[in-house]
Amino acid sequence: RRGRRAKELATSLSSRASMLSSRAAAAPRAVSRLASRLAPAGRRFSTQVADEPAEGVRQHPAMASSLTAIGTRDIFDADHDMFRELARSFFENEVAPFHAEWEAAGEVPRELWTKAGELGLLSNMVPEEYGGLGLDCKYPAIMWEEQSYSGCTGPGFAMHSDIVAPYITNYGTEEQKSRILPKLVSGEWIGALARATSPHLCPSLPISRHLSP
């Protein structure tokens, strides 16, 4: 099953990365490496400092040319690296150049959310039957890291993908999951949390889920 999922992920990322390639300078590199790096990287470390580690060898972060270098850390594999390249390209080319403008306006354009959805960057732990990719929790972690590296705080992707969507996935009814989750994955709807104000409820629990269509 893991092998089938890896192939499906590779196919999905390849098609979605091609959409970004015309706008992002780094996307072609992600696409070209996608076909050749399907096999998971070996769980080995290298102490050799190099800009590009040898294929199948994962460098320890302290020995890499940069702490943000792709291909380091034992917890990740080649599929995670390819996803990271796509996420990094997205933040560098679709977010960072416009972030100051969005901060001044006080909002992020809705088109950014649908672009992220097209690339499989949103709610990617959502099961496949509800429109997601059914990925492990390391993929959202990569998104958190890449957004922090970009210095762009505007897009609230983490709240949307990793708090709201899991609430619905784990506690929603079948009708709610079928209706809501595909729209969160696509970016058509934006998820957020609001604190309950009823005196009969714990005021510190963010139990109200709000979706912005």
mmCIF file with all atom_site columns, N, CA, C and O in Angstrom, residues 86-139:
data_model
loop_
_atom_site.group_PDB
_atom_site.id
_atom_site.type_symbol
_atom_site.label_atom_id
_atom_site.label_alt_id
_atom_site.label_comp_id
_atom_site.label_asym_id
_atom_site.label_entity_id
_atom_site.label_seq_id
_atom_site.pdbx_PDB_ins_code
_atom_site.Cartn_x
_atom_site.Cartn_y
_atom_site.Cartn_z
_atom_site.occupancy
_atom_site.B_iso_or_equiv
_atom_site.pdbx_formal_charge
_atom_site.auth_seq_id
_atom_site.auth_comp_id
_atom_site.auth_asym_id
_atom_site.auth_atom_id
_atom_site.pdbx_PDB_model_num
ATOM 1   N N  . LEU A 1 86  ? 8.740   21.683 -3.794 1.00 0.00 ? 86  LEU A N  1
ATOM 2   C CA . LEU A 1 86  ? 7.530   22.304 -4.317 1.00 0.00 ? 86  LEU A CA 1
ATOM 3   C C  . LEU A 1 86  ? 7.027   23.387 -3.372 1.00 0.00 ? 86  LEU A C  1
ATOM 4   O O  . LEU A 1 86  ? 6.670   24.490 -3.806 1.00 0.00 ? 86  LEU A O  1
ATOM 5   N N  . ALA A 1 87  ? 7.000   23.099 -2.063 1.00 0.00 ? 87  ALA A N  1
ATOM 6   C CA . ALA A 1 87  ? 6.542   24.075 -1.076 1.00 0.00 ? 87  ALA A CA 1
ATOM 7   C C  . ALA A 1 87  ? 7.458   25.296 -1.051 1.00 0.00 ? 87  ALA A C  1
ATOM 8   O O  . ALA A 1 87  ? 6.990   26.442 -1.007 1.00 0.00 ? 87  ALA A O  1
ATOM 9   N N  . ARG A 1 88  ? 8.758   25.061 -1.101 1.00 0.00 ? 88  ARG A N  1
ATOM 10  C CA . ARG A 1 88  ? 9.704   26.183 -1.065 1.00 0.00 ? 88  ARG A CA 1
ATOM 11  C C  . ARG A 1 88  ? 9.539   27.071 -2.294 1.00 0.00 ? 88  ARG A C  1
ATOM 12  O O  . ARG A 1 88  ? 9.556   28.304 -2.195 1.00 0.00 ? 88  ARG A O  1
ATOM 13  N N  . SER A 1 89  ? 9.379   26.455 -3.445 1.00 0.00 ? 89  SER A N  1
ATOM 14  C CA . SER A 1 89  ? 9.162   27.220 -4.664 1.00 0.00 ? 89  SER A CA 1
ATOM 15  C C  . SER A 1 89  ? 7.891   28.057 -4.568 1.00 0.00 ? 89  SER A C  1
ATOM 16  O O  . SER A 1 89  ? 7.855   29.209 -4.988 1.00 0.00 ? 89  SER A O  1
ATOM 17  N N  . PHE A 1 90  ? 6.856   27.474 -3.994 1.00 0.00 ? 90  PHE A N  1
ATOM 18  C CA . PHE A 1 90  ? 5.591   28.185 -3.848 1.00 0.00 ? 90  PHE A CA 1
ATOM 19  C C  . PHE A 1 90  ? 5.760   29.428 -2.978 1.00 0.00 ? 90  PHE A C  1
ATOM 20  O O  . PHE A 1 90  ? 5.329   30.529 -3.353 1.00 0.00 ? 90  PHE A O  1
ATOM 21  N N  . PHE A 1 91  ? 6.386   29.272 -1.812 1.00 0.00 ? 91  PHE A N  1
ATOM 22  C CA . PHE A 1 91  ? 6.535   30.425 -0.920 1.00 0.00 ? 91  PHE A CA 1
ATOM 23  C C  . PHE A 1 91  ? 7.483   31.474 -1.497 1.00 0.00 ? 91  PHE A C  1
ATOM 24  O O  . PHE A 1 91  ? 7.245   32.678 -1.347 1.00 0.00 ? 91  PHE A O  1
ATOM 25  N N  . GLU A 1 92  ? 8.533   31.037 -2.170 1.00 0.00 ? 92  GLU A N  1
ATOM 26  C CA . GLU A 1 92  ? 9.492   31.983 -2.727 1.00 0.00 ? 92  GLU A CA 1
ATOM 27  C C  . GLU A 1 92  ? 8.921   32.774 -3.893 1.00 0.00 ? 92  GLU A C  1
ATOM 28  O O  . GLU A 1 92  ? 9.259   33.951 -4.077 1.00 0.00 ? 92  GLU A O  1
ATOM 29  N N  . ASN A 1 93  ? 8.066   32.146 -4.690 1.00 0.00 ? 93  ASN A N  1
ATOM 30  C CA . ASN A 1 93  ? 7.603   32.773 -5.930 1.00 0.00 ? 93  ASN A CA 1
ATOM 31  C C  . ASN A 1 93  ? 6.168   33.279 -5.886 1.00 0.00 ? 93  ASN A C  1
ATOM 32  O O  . ASN A 1 93  ? 5.839   34.236 -6.597 1.00 0.00 ? 93  ASN A O  1
ATOM 33  N N  . GLU A 1 94  ? 5.325   32.658 -5.080 1.00 0.00 ? 94  GLU A N  1
ATOM 34  C CA . GLU A 1 94  ? 3.916   33.031 -5.052 1.00 0.00 ? 94  GLU A CA 1
ATOM 35  C C  . GLU A 1 94  ? 3.521   33.824 -3.814 1.00 0.00 ? 94  GLU A C  1
ATOM 36  O O  . GLU A 1 94  ? 2.453   34.432 -3.796 1.00 0.00 ? 94  GLU A O  1
ATOM 37  N N  . VAL A 1 95  ? 4.371   33.821 -2.768 1.00 0.00 ? 95  VAL A N  1
ATOM 38  C CA . VAL A 1 95  ? 4.001   34.482 -1.522 1.00 0.00 ? 95  VAL A CA 1
ATOM 39  C C  . VAL A 1 95  ? 4.954   35.626 -1.187 1.00 0.00 ? 95  VAL A C  1
ATOM 40  O O  . VAL A 1 95  ? 4.528   36.775 -1.041 1.00 0.00 ? 95  VAL A O  1
ATOM 41  N N  . ALA A 1 96  ? 6.241   35.332 -1.044 1.00 0.00 ? 96  ALA A N  1
ATOM 42  C CA . ALA A 1 96  ? 7.201   36.324 -0.560 1.00 0.00 ? 96  ALA A CA 1
ATOM 43  C C  . ALA A 1 96  ? 7.196   37.644 -1.352 1.00 0.00 ? 96  ALA A C  1
ATOM 44  O O  . ALA A 1 96  ? 7.229   38.718 -0.738 1.00 0.00 ? 96  ALA A O  1
ATOM 45  N N  . PRO A 1 97  ? 7.141   37.617 -2.685 1.00 0.00 ? 97  PRO A N  1
ATOM 46  C CA . PRO A 1 97  ? 7.195   38.892 -3.421 1.00 0.00 ? 97  PRO A CA 1
ATOM 47  C C  . PRO A 1 97  ? 6.013   39.818 -3.155 1.00 0.00 ? 97  PRO A C  1
ATOM 48  O O  . PRO A 1 97  ? 6.109   41.020 -3.402 1.00 0.00 ? 97  PRO A O  1
ATOM 49  N N  . PHE A 1 98  ? 4.902   39.262 -2.661 1.00 0.00 ? 98  PHE A N  1
ATOM 50  C CA . PHE A 1 98  ? 3.681   40.050 -2.496 1.00 0.00 ? 98  PHE A CA 1
ATOM 51  C C  . PHE A 1 98  ? 3.285   40.223 -1.033 1.00 0.00 ? 98  PHE A C  1
ATOM 52  O O  . PHE A 1 98  ? 2.266   40.842 -0.744 1.00 0.00 ? 98  PHE A O  1
ATOM 53  N N  . HIS A 1 99  ? 4.090   39.695 -0.126 1.00 0.00 ? 99  HIS A N  1
ATOM 54  C CA . HIS A 1 99  ? 3.672   39.655 1.271  1.00 0.00 ? 99  HIS A CA 1
ATOM 55  C C  . HIS A 1 99  ? 3.501   41.046 1.869  1.00 0.00 ? 99  HIS A C  1
ATOM 56  O O  . HIS A 1 99  ? 2.546   41.298 2.605  1.00 0.00 ? 99  HIS A O  1
ATOM 57  N N  . ALA A 1 100 ? 4.416   41.965 1.590  1.00 0.00 ? 100 ALA A N  1
ATOM 58  C CA . ALA A 1 100 ? 4.306   43.322 2.127  1.00 0.00 ? 100 ALA A CA 1
ATOM 59  C C  . ALA A 1 100 ? 3.024   43.996 1.659  1.00 0.00 ? 100 ALA A C  1
ATOM 60  O O  . ALA A 1 100 ? 2.340   44.694 2.432  1.00 0.00 ? 100 ALA A O  1
ATOM 61  N N  . GLU A 1 101 ? 2.688   43.773 0.411  1.00 0.00 ? 101 GLU A N  1
ATOM 62  C CA . GLU A 1 101 ? 1.447   44.339 -0.141 1.00 0.00 ? 101 GLU A CA 1
ATOM 63  C C  . GLU A 1 101 ? 0.230   43.784 0.589  1.00 0.00 ? 101 GLU A C  1
ATOM 64  O O  . GLU A 1 101 ? -0.698  44.517 0.925  1.00 0.00 ? 101 GLU A O  1
ATOM 65  N N  . TRP A 1 102 ? 0.241   42.482 0.842  1.00 0.00 ? 102 TRP A N  1
ATOM 66  C CA . TRP A 1 102 ? -0.880  41.859 1.543  1.00 0.00 ? 102 TRP A CA 1
ATOM 67  C C  . TRP A 1 102 ? -0.967  42.307 2.997  1.00 0.00 ? 102 TRP A C  1
ATOM 68  O O  . TRP A 1 102 ? -2.061  42.484 3.537  1.00 0.00 ? 102 TRP A O  1
ATOM 69  N N  . GLU A 1 103 ? 0.185   42.502 3.631  1.00 0.00 ? 103 GLU A N  1
ATOM 70  C CA . GLU A 1 103 ? 0.191   42.995 5.009  1.00 0.00 ? 103 GLU A CA 1
ATOM 71  C C  . GLU A 1 103 ? -0.428  44.382 5.076  1.00 0.00 ? 103 GLU A C  1
ATOM 72  O O  . GLU A 1 103 ? -1.186  44.697 5.998  1.00 0.00 ? 103 GLU A O  1
ATOM 73  N N  . ALA A 1 104 ? -0.113  45.229 4.104  1.00 0.00 ? 104 ALA A N  1
ATOM 74  C CA . ALA A 1 104 ? -0.672  46.576 4.079  1.00 0.00 ? 104 ALA A CA 1
ATOM 75  C C  . ALA A 1 104 ? -2.176  46.541 3.849  1.00 0.00 ? 104 ALA A C  1
ATOM 76  O O  . ALA A 1 104 ? -2.932  47.327 4.429  1.00 0.00 ? 104 ALA A O  1
ATOM 77  N N  . ALA A 1 105 ? -2.614  45.603 3.018  1.00 0.00 ? 105 ALA A N  1
ATOM 78  C CA . ALA A 1 105 ? -4.042  45.476 2.728  1.00 0.00 ? 105 ALA A CA 1
ATOM 79  C C  . ALA A 1 105 ? -4.795  44.774 3.850  1.00 0.00 ? 105 ALA A C  1
ATOM 80  O O  . ALA A 1 105 ? -6.017  44.883 3.942  1.00 0.00 ? 105 ALA A O  1
ATOM 81  N N  . GLY A 1 106 ? -4.074  44.034 4.684  1.00 0.00 ? 106 GLY A N  1
ATOM 82  C CA . GLY A 1 106 ? -4.710  43.334 5.789  1.00 0.00 ? 106 GLY A CA 1
ATOM 83  C C  . GLY A 1 106 ? -5.374  42.026 5.403  1.00 0.00 ? 106 GLY A C  1
ATOM 84  O O  . GLY A 1 106 ? -6.150  41.472 6.181  1.00 0.00 ? 106 GLY A O  1
ATOM 85  N N  . GLU A 1 107 ? -5.061  41.515 4.221  1.00 0.00 ? 107 GLU A N  1
ATOM 86  C CA . GLU A 1 107 ? -5.657  40.254 3.786  1.00 0.00 ? 107 GLU A CA 1
ATOM 87  C C  . GLU A 1 107 ? -4.814  39.614 2.692  1.00 0.00 ? 107 GLU A C  1
ATOM 88  O O  . GLU A 1 107 ? -4.047  40.276 2.013  1.00 0.00 ? 107 GLU A O  1
ATOM 89  N N  . VAL A 1 108 ? -4.998  38.307 2.590  1.00 0.00 ? 108 VAL A N  1
ATOM 90  C CA . VAL A 1 108 ? -4.334  37.523 1.545  1.00 0.00 ? 108 VAL A CA 1
ATOM 91  C C  . VAL A 1 108 ? -5.373  37.212 0.475  1.00 0.00 ? 108 VAL A C  1
ATOM 92  O O  . VAL A 1 108 ? -6.512  36.850 0.803  1.00 0.00 ? 108 VAL A O  1
ATOM 93  N N  . PRO A 1 109 ? -5.051  37.330 -0.797 1.00 0.00 ? 109 PRO A N  1
ATOM 94  C CA . PRO A 1 109 ? -6.053  37.066 -1.840 1.00 0.00 ? 109 PRO A CA 1
ATOM 95  C C  . PRO A 1 109 ? -6.497  35.611 -1.847 1.00 0.00 ? 109 PRO A C  1
ATOM 96  O O  . PRO A 1 109 ? -5.725  34.696 -1.585 1.00 0.00 ? 109 PRO A O  1
ATOM 97  N N  . ARG A 1 110 ? -7.762  35.418 -2.147 1.00 0.00 ? 110 ARG A N  1
ATOM 98  C CA . ARG A 1 110 ? -8.313  34.067 -2.178 1.00 0.00 ? 110 ARG A CA 1
ATOM 99  C C  . ARG A 1 110 ? -7.633  33.195 -3.225 1.00 0.00 ? 110 ARG A C  1
ATOM 100 O O  . ARG A 1 110 ? -7.553  31.978 -3.081 1.00 0.00 ? 110 ARG A O  1
ATOM 101 N N  . GLU A 1 111 ? -7.129  33.818 -4.289 1.00 0.00 ? 111 GLU A N  1
ATOM 102 C CA . GLU A 1 111 ? -6.476  33.047 -5.342 1.00 0.00 ? 111 GLU A CA 1
ATOM 103 C C  . GLU A 1 111 ? -5.262  32.287 -4.819 1.00 0.00 ? 111 GLU A C  1
ATOM 104 O O  . GLU A 1 111 ? -4.908  31.232 -5.348 1.00 0.00 ? 111 GLU A O  1
ATOM 105 N N  . LEU A 1 112 ? -4.612  32.826 -3.785 1.00 0.00 ? 112 LEU A N  1
ATOM 106 C CA . LEU A 1 112 ? -3.453  32.133 -3.224 1.00 0.00 ? 112 LEU A CA 1
ATOM 107 C C  . LEU A 1 112 ? -3.867  30.789 -2.634 1.00 0.00 ? 112 LEU A C  1
ATOM 108 O O  . LEU A 1 112 ? -3.145  29.800 -2.753 1.00 0.00 ? 112 LEU A O  1
ATOM 109 N N  . TRP A 1 113 ? -5.031  30.742 -2.015 1.00 0.00 ? 113 TRP A N  1
ATOM 110 C CA . TRP A 1 113 ? -5.512  29.505 -1.409 1.00 0.00 ? 113 TRP A CA 1
ATOM 111 C C  . TRP A 1 113 ? -5.824  28.459 -2.474 1.00 0.00 ? 113 TRP A C  1
ATOM 112 O O  . TRP A 1 113 ? -5.497  27.279 -2.315 1.00 0.00 ? 113 TRP A O  1
ATOM 113 N N  . THR A 1 114 ? -6.451  28.876 -3.549 1.00 0.00 ? 114 THR A N  1
ATOM 114 C CA . THR A 1 114 ? -6.765  27.899 -4.588 1.00 0.00 ? 114 THR A CA 1
ATOM 115 C C  . THR A 1 114 ? -5.504  27.435 -5.318 1.00 0.00 ? 114 THR A C  1
ATOM 116 O O  . THR A 1 114 ? -5.425  26.277 -5.741 1.00 0.00 ? 114 THR A O  1
ATOM 117 N N  . LYS A 1 115 ? -4.493  28.318 -5.449 1.00 0.00 ? 115 LYS A N  1
ATOM 118 C CA . LYS A 1 115 ? -3.217  27.894 -6.027 1.00 0.00 ? 115 LYS A CA 1
ATOM 119 C C  . LYS A 1 115 ? -2.569  26.827 -5.146 1.00 0.00 ? 115 LYS A C  1
ATOM 120 O O  . LYS A 1 115 ? -2.062  25.814 -5.631 1.00 0.00 ? 115 LYS A O  1
ATOM 121 N N  . ALA A 1 116 ? -2.580  27.082 -3.836 1.00 0.00 ? 116 ALA A N  1
ATOM 122 C CA . ALA A 1 116 ? -2.012  26.107 -2.909 1.00 0.00 ? 116 ALA A CA 1
ATOM 123 C C  . ALA A 1 116 ? -2.769  24.792 -2.973 1.00 0.00 ? 116 ALA A C  1
ATOM 124 O O  . ALA A 1 116 ? -2.176  23.709 -2.915 1.00 0.00 ? 116 ALA A O  1
ATOM 125 N N  . GLY A 1 117 ? -4.096  24.875 -3.110 1.00 0.00 ? 117 GLY A N  1
ATOM 126 C CA . GLY A 1 117 ? -4.894  23.665 -3.219 1.00 0.00 ? 117 GLY A CA 1
ATOM 127 C C  . GLY A 1 117 ? -4.584  22.884 -4.482 1.00 0.00 ? 117 GLY A C  1
ATOM 128 O O  . GLY A 1 117 ? -4.500  21.649 -4.459 1.00 0.00 ? 117 GLY A O  1
ATOM 129 N N  . GLU A 1 118 ? -4.401  23.573 -5.595 1.00 0.00 ? 118 GLU A N  1
ATOM 130 C CA . GLU A 1 118 ? -4.072  22.911 -6.855 1.00 0.00 ? 118 GLU A CA 1
ATOM 131 C C  . GLU A 1 118 ? -2.765  22.130 -6.760 1.00 0.00 ? 118 GLU A C  1
ATOM 132 O O  . GLU A 1 118 ? -2.614  21.087 -7.394 1.00 0.00 ? 118 GLU A O  1
ATOM 133 N N  . LEU A 1 119 ? -1.845  22.631 -5.948 1.00 0.00 ? 119 LEU A N  1
ATOM 134 C CA . LEU A 1 119 ? -0.533  21.999 -5.820 1.00 0.00 ? 119 LEU A CA 1
ATOM 135 C C  . LEU A 1 119 ? -0.487  20.918 -4.738 1.00 0.00 ? 119 LEU A C  1
ATOM 136 O O  . LEU A 1 119 ? 0.558   20.318 -4.511 1.00 0.00 ? 119 LEU A O  1
ATOM 137 N N  . GLY A 1 120 ? -1.602  20.682 -4.062 1.00 0.00 ? 120 GLY A N  1
ATOM 138 C CA . GLY A 1 120 ? -1.622  19.660 -3.022 1.00 0.00 ? 120 GLY A CA 1
ATOM 139 C C  . GLY A 1 120 ? -0.963  20.098 -1.735 1.00 0.00 ? 120 GLY A C  1
ATOM 140 O O  . GLY A 1 120 ? -0.529  19.258 -0.941 1.00 0.00 ? 120 GLY A O  1
ATOM 141 N N  . LEU A 1 121 ? -0.896  21.410 -1.475 1.00 0.00 ? 121 LEU A N  1
ATOM 142 C CA . LEU A 1 121 ? -0.234  21.926 -0.291 1.00 0.00 ? 121 LEU A CA 1
ATOM 143 C C  . LEU A 1 121 ? -1.176  22.109 0.888  1.00 0.00 ? 121 LEU A C  1
ATOM 144 O O  . LEU A 1 121 ? -0.709  22.380 2.004  1.00 0.00 ? 121 LEU A O  1
ATOM 145 N N  . LEU A 1 122 ? -2.472  21.968 0.680  1.00 0.00 ? 122 LEU A N  1
ATOM 146 C CA . LEU A 1 122 ? -3.443  22.191 1.746  1.00 0.00 ? 122 LEU A CA 1
ATOM 147 C C  . LEU A 1 122 ? -4.059  20.874 2.224  1.00 0.00 ? 122 LEU A C  1
ATOM 148 O O  . LEU A 1 122 ? -4.396  20.015 1.408  1.00 0.00 ? 122 LEU A O  1
ATOM 149 N N  . SER A 1 123 ? -4.205  20.747 3.537  1.00 0.00 ? 123 SER A N  1
ATOM 150 C CA . SER A 1 123 ? -4.942  19.624 4.138  1.00 0.00 ? 123 SER A CA 1
ATOM 151 C C  . SER A 1 123 ? -4.550  18.286 3.516  1.00 0.00 ? 123 SER A C  1
ATOM 152 O O  . SER A 1 123 ? -5.397  17.461 3.200  1.00 0.00 ? 123 SER A O  1
ATOM 153 N N  . ASN A 1 124 ? -3.252  18.062 3.345  1.00 0.00 ? 124 ASN A N  1
ATOM 154 C CA . ASN A 1 124 ? -2.834  16.877 2.607  1.00 0.00 ? 124 ASN A CA 1
ATOM 155 C C  . ASN A 1 124 ? -2.858  15.590 3.425  1.00 0.00 ? 124 ASN A C  1
ATOM 156 O O  . ASN A 1 124 ? -2.573  14.527 2.897  1.00 0.00 ? 124 ASN A O  1
ATOM 157 N N  . MET A 1 125 ? -3.231  15.673 4.718  1.00 0.00 ? 125 MET A N  1
ATOM 158 C CA . MET A 1 125 ? -3.444  14.449 5.491  1.00 0.00 ? 125 MET A CA 1
ATOM 159 C C  . MET A 1 125 ? -4.874  13.925 5.348  1.00 0.00 ? 125 MET A C  1
ATOM 160 O O  . MET A 1 125 ? -5.173  12.824 5.811  1.00 0.00 ? 125 MET A O  1
ATOM 161 N N  . VAL A 1 126 ? -5.743  14.714 4.743  1.00 0.00 ? 126 VAL A N  1
ATOM 162 C CA . VAL A 1 126 ? -7.130  14.278 4.541  1.00 0.00 ? 126 VAL A CA 1
ATOM 163 C C  . VAL A 1 126 ? -7.138  12.994 3.706  1.00 0.00 ? 126 VAL A C  1
ATOM 164 O O  . VAL A 1 126 ? -6.423  12.892 2.703  1.00 0.00 ? 126 VAL A O  1
ATOM 165 N N  . PRO A 1 127 ? -7.933  12.000 4.102  1.00 0.00 ? 127 PRO A N  1
ATOM 166 C CA . PRO A 1 127 ? -7.967  10.735 3.349  1.00 0.00 ? 127 PRO A CA 1
ATOM 167 C C  . PRO A 1 127 ? -8.354  10.937 1.892  1.00 0.00 ? 127 PRO A C  1
ATOM 168 O O  . PRO A 1 127 ? -9.059  11.889 1.531  1.00 0.00 ? 127 PRO A O  1
ATOM 169 N N  . GLU A 1 128 ? -7.903  10.024 1.063  1.00 0.00 ? 128 GLU A N  1
ATOM 170 C CA . GLU A 1 128 ? -8.131  10.127 -0.370 1.00 0.00 ? 128 GLU A CA 1
ATOM 171 C C  . GLU A 1 128 ? -9.614  10.128 -0.728 1.00 0.00 ? 128 GLU A C  1
ATOM 172 O O  . GLU A 1 128 ? -10.019 10.775 -1.691 1.00 0.00 ? 128 GLU A O  1
ATOM 173 N N  . GLU A 1 129 ? -10.436 9.402  0.048  1.00 0.00 ? 129 GLU A N  1
ATOM 174 C CA . GLU A 1 129 ? -11.862 9.346  -0.284 1.00 0.00 ? 129 GLU A CA 1
ATOM 175 C C  . GLU A 1 129 ? -12.566 10.681 -0.109 1.00 0.00 ? 129 GLU A C  1
ATOM 176 O O  . GLU A 1 129 ? -13.681 10.867 -0.588 1.00 0.00 ? 129 GLU A O  1
ATOM 177 N N  . TYR A 1 130 ? -11.905 11.641 0.569  1.00 0.00 ? 130 TYR A N  1
ATOM 178 C CA . TYR A 1 130 ? -12.494 12.971 0.727  1.00 0.00 ? 130 TYR A CA 1
ATOM 179 C C  . TYR A 1 130 ? -11.699 14.022 -0.050 1.00 0.00 ? 130 TYR A C  1
ATOM 180 O O  . TYR A 1 130 ? -11.779 15.211 0.246  1.00 0.00 ? 130 TYR A O  1
ATOM 181 N N  . GLY A 1 131 ? -10.940 13.580 -1.028 1.00 0.00 ? 131 GLY A N  1
ATOM 182 C CA . GLY A 1 131 ? -10.239 14.506 -1.910 1.00 0.00 ? 131 GLY A CA 1
ATOM 183 C C  . GLY A 1 131 ? -8.820  14.825 -1.536 1.00 0.00 ? 131 GLY A C  1
ATOM 184 O O  . GLY A 1 131 ? -8.132  15.543 -2.264 1.00 0.00 ? 131 GLY A O  1
ATOM 185 N N  . GLY A 1 132 ? -8.329  14.298 -0.397 1.00 0.00 ? 132 GLY A N  1
ATOM 186 C CA . GLY A 1 132 ? -6.962  14.579 0.022  1.00 0.00 ? 132 GLY A CA 1
ATOM 187 C C  . GLY A 1 132 ? -5.972  13.583 -0.546 1.00 0.00 ? 132 GLY A C  1
ATOM 188 O O  . GLY A 1 132 ? -6.310  12.723 -1.361 1.00 0.00 ? 132 GLY A O  1
ATOM 189 N N  . LEU A 1 133 ? -4.736  13.675 -0.069 1.00 0.00 ? 133 LEU A N  1
ATOM 190 C CA . LEU A 1 133 ? -3.681  12.772 -0.509 1.00 0.00 ? 133 LEU A CA 1
ATOM 191 C C  . LEU A 1 133 ? -3.390  11.685 0.520  1.00 0.00 ? 133 LEU A C  1
ATOM 192 O O  . LEU A 1 133 ? -2.631  10.762 0.240  1.00 0.00 ? 133 LEU A O  1
ATOM 193 N N  . GLY A 1 134 ? -3.952  11.796 1.733  1.00 0.00 ? 134 GLY A N  1
ATOM 194 C CA . GLY A 1 134 ? -3.742  10.773 2.749  1.00 0.00 ? 134 GLY A CA 1
ATOM 195 C C  . GLY A 1 134 ? -2.291  10.640 3.176  1.00 0.00 ? 134 GLY A C  1
ATOM 196 O O  . GLY A 1 134 ? -1.820  9.533  3.434  1.00 0.00 ? 134 GLY A O  1
ATOM 197 N N  . LEU A 1 135 ? -1.575  11.768 3.279  1.00 0.00 ? 135 LEU A N  1
ATOM 198 C CA . LEU A 1 135 ? -0.148  11.739 3.583  1.00 0.00 ? 135 LEU A CA 1
ATOM 199 C C  . LEU A 1 135 ? 0.108   11.707 5.086  1.00 0.00 ? 135 LEU A C  1
ATOM 200 O O  . LEU A 1 135 ? -0.793  11.928 5.888  1.00 0.00 ? 135 LEU A O  1
ATOM 201 N N  . ASP A 1 136 ? 1.374   11.469 5.463  1.00 0.00 ? 136 ASP A N  1
ATOM 202 C CA . ASP A 1 136 ? 1.718   11.439 6.879  1.00 0.00 ? 136 ASP A CA 1
ATOM 203 C C  . ASP A 1 136 ? 1.939   12.857 7.400  1.00 0.00 ? 136 ASP A C  1
ATOM 204 O O  . ASP A 1 136 ? 1.974   13.830 6.645  1.00 0.00 ? 136 ASP A O  1
ATOM 205 N N  . CYS A 1 137 ? 2.097   12.963 8.727  1.00 0.00 ? 137 CYS A N  1
ATOM 206 C CA . CYS A 1 137 ? 2.162   14.278 9.363  1.00 0.00 ? 137 CYS A CA 1
ATOM 207 C C  . CYS A 1 137 ? 3.452   15.037 9.071  1.00 0.00 ? 137 CYS A C  1
ATOM 208 O O  . CYS A 1 137 ? 3.556   16.225 9.406  1.00 0.00 ? 137 CYS A O  1
ATOM 209 N N  . LYS A 1 138 ? 4.421   14.407 8.426  1.00 0.00 ? 138 LYS A N  1
ATOM 210 C CA . LYS A 1 138 ? 5.655   15.113 8.096  1.00 0.00 ? 138 LYS A CA 1
ATOM 211 C C  . LYS A 1 138 ? 5.449   16.109 6.959  1.00 0.00 ? 138 LYS A C  1
ATOM 212 O O  . LYS A 1 138 ? 6.180   17.100 6.849  1.00 0.00 ? 138 LYS A O  1
ATOM 213 N N  . TYR A 1 139 ? 4.470   15.862 6.118  1.00 0.00 ? 139 TYR A N  1
ATOM 214 C CA . TYR A 1 139 ? 4.203   16.786 5.014  1.00 0.00 ? 139 TYR A CA 1
ATOM 215 C C  . TYR A 1 139 ? 3.700   18.133 5.527  1.00 0.00 ? 139 TYR A C  1
ATOM 216 O O  . TYR A 1 139 ? 4.205   19.188 5.091  1.00 0.00 ? 139 TYR A O  1
#
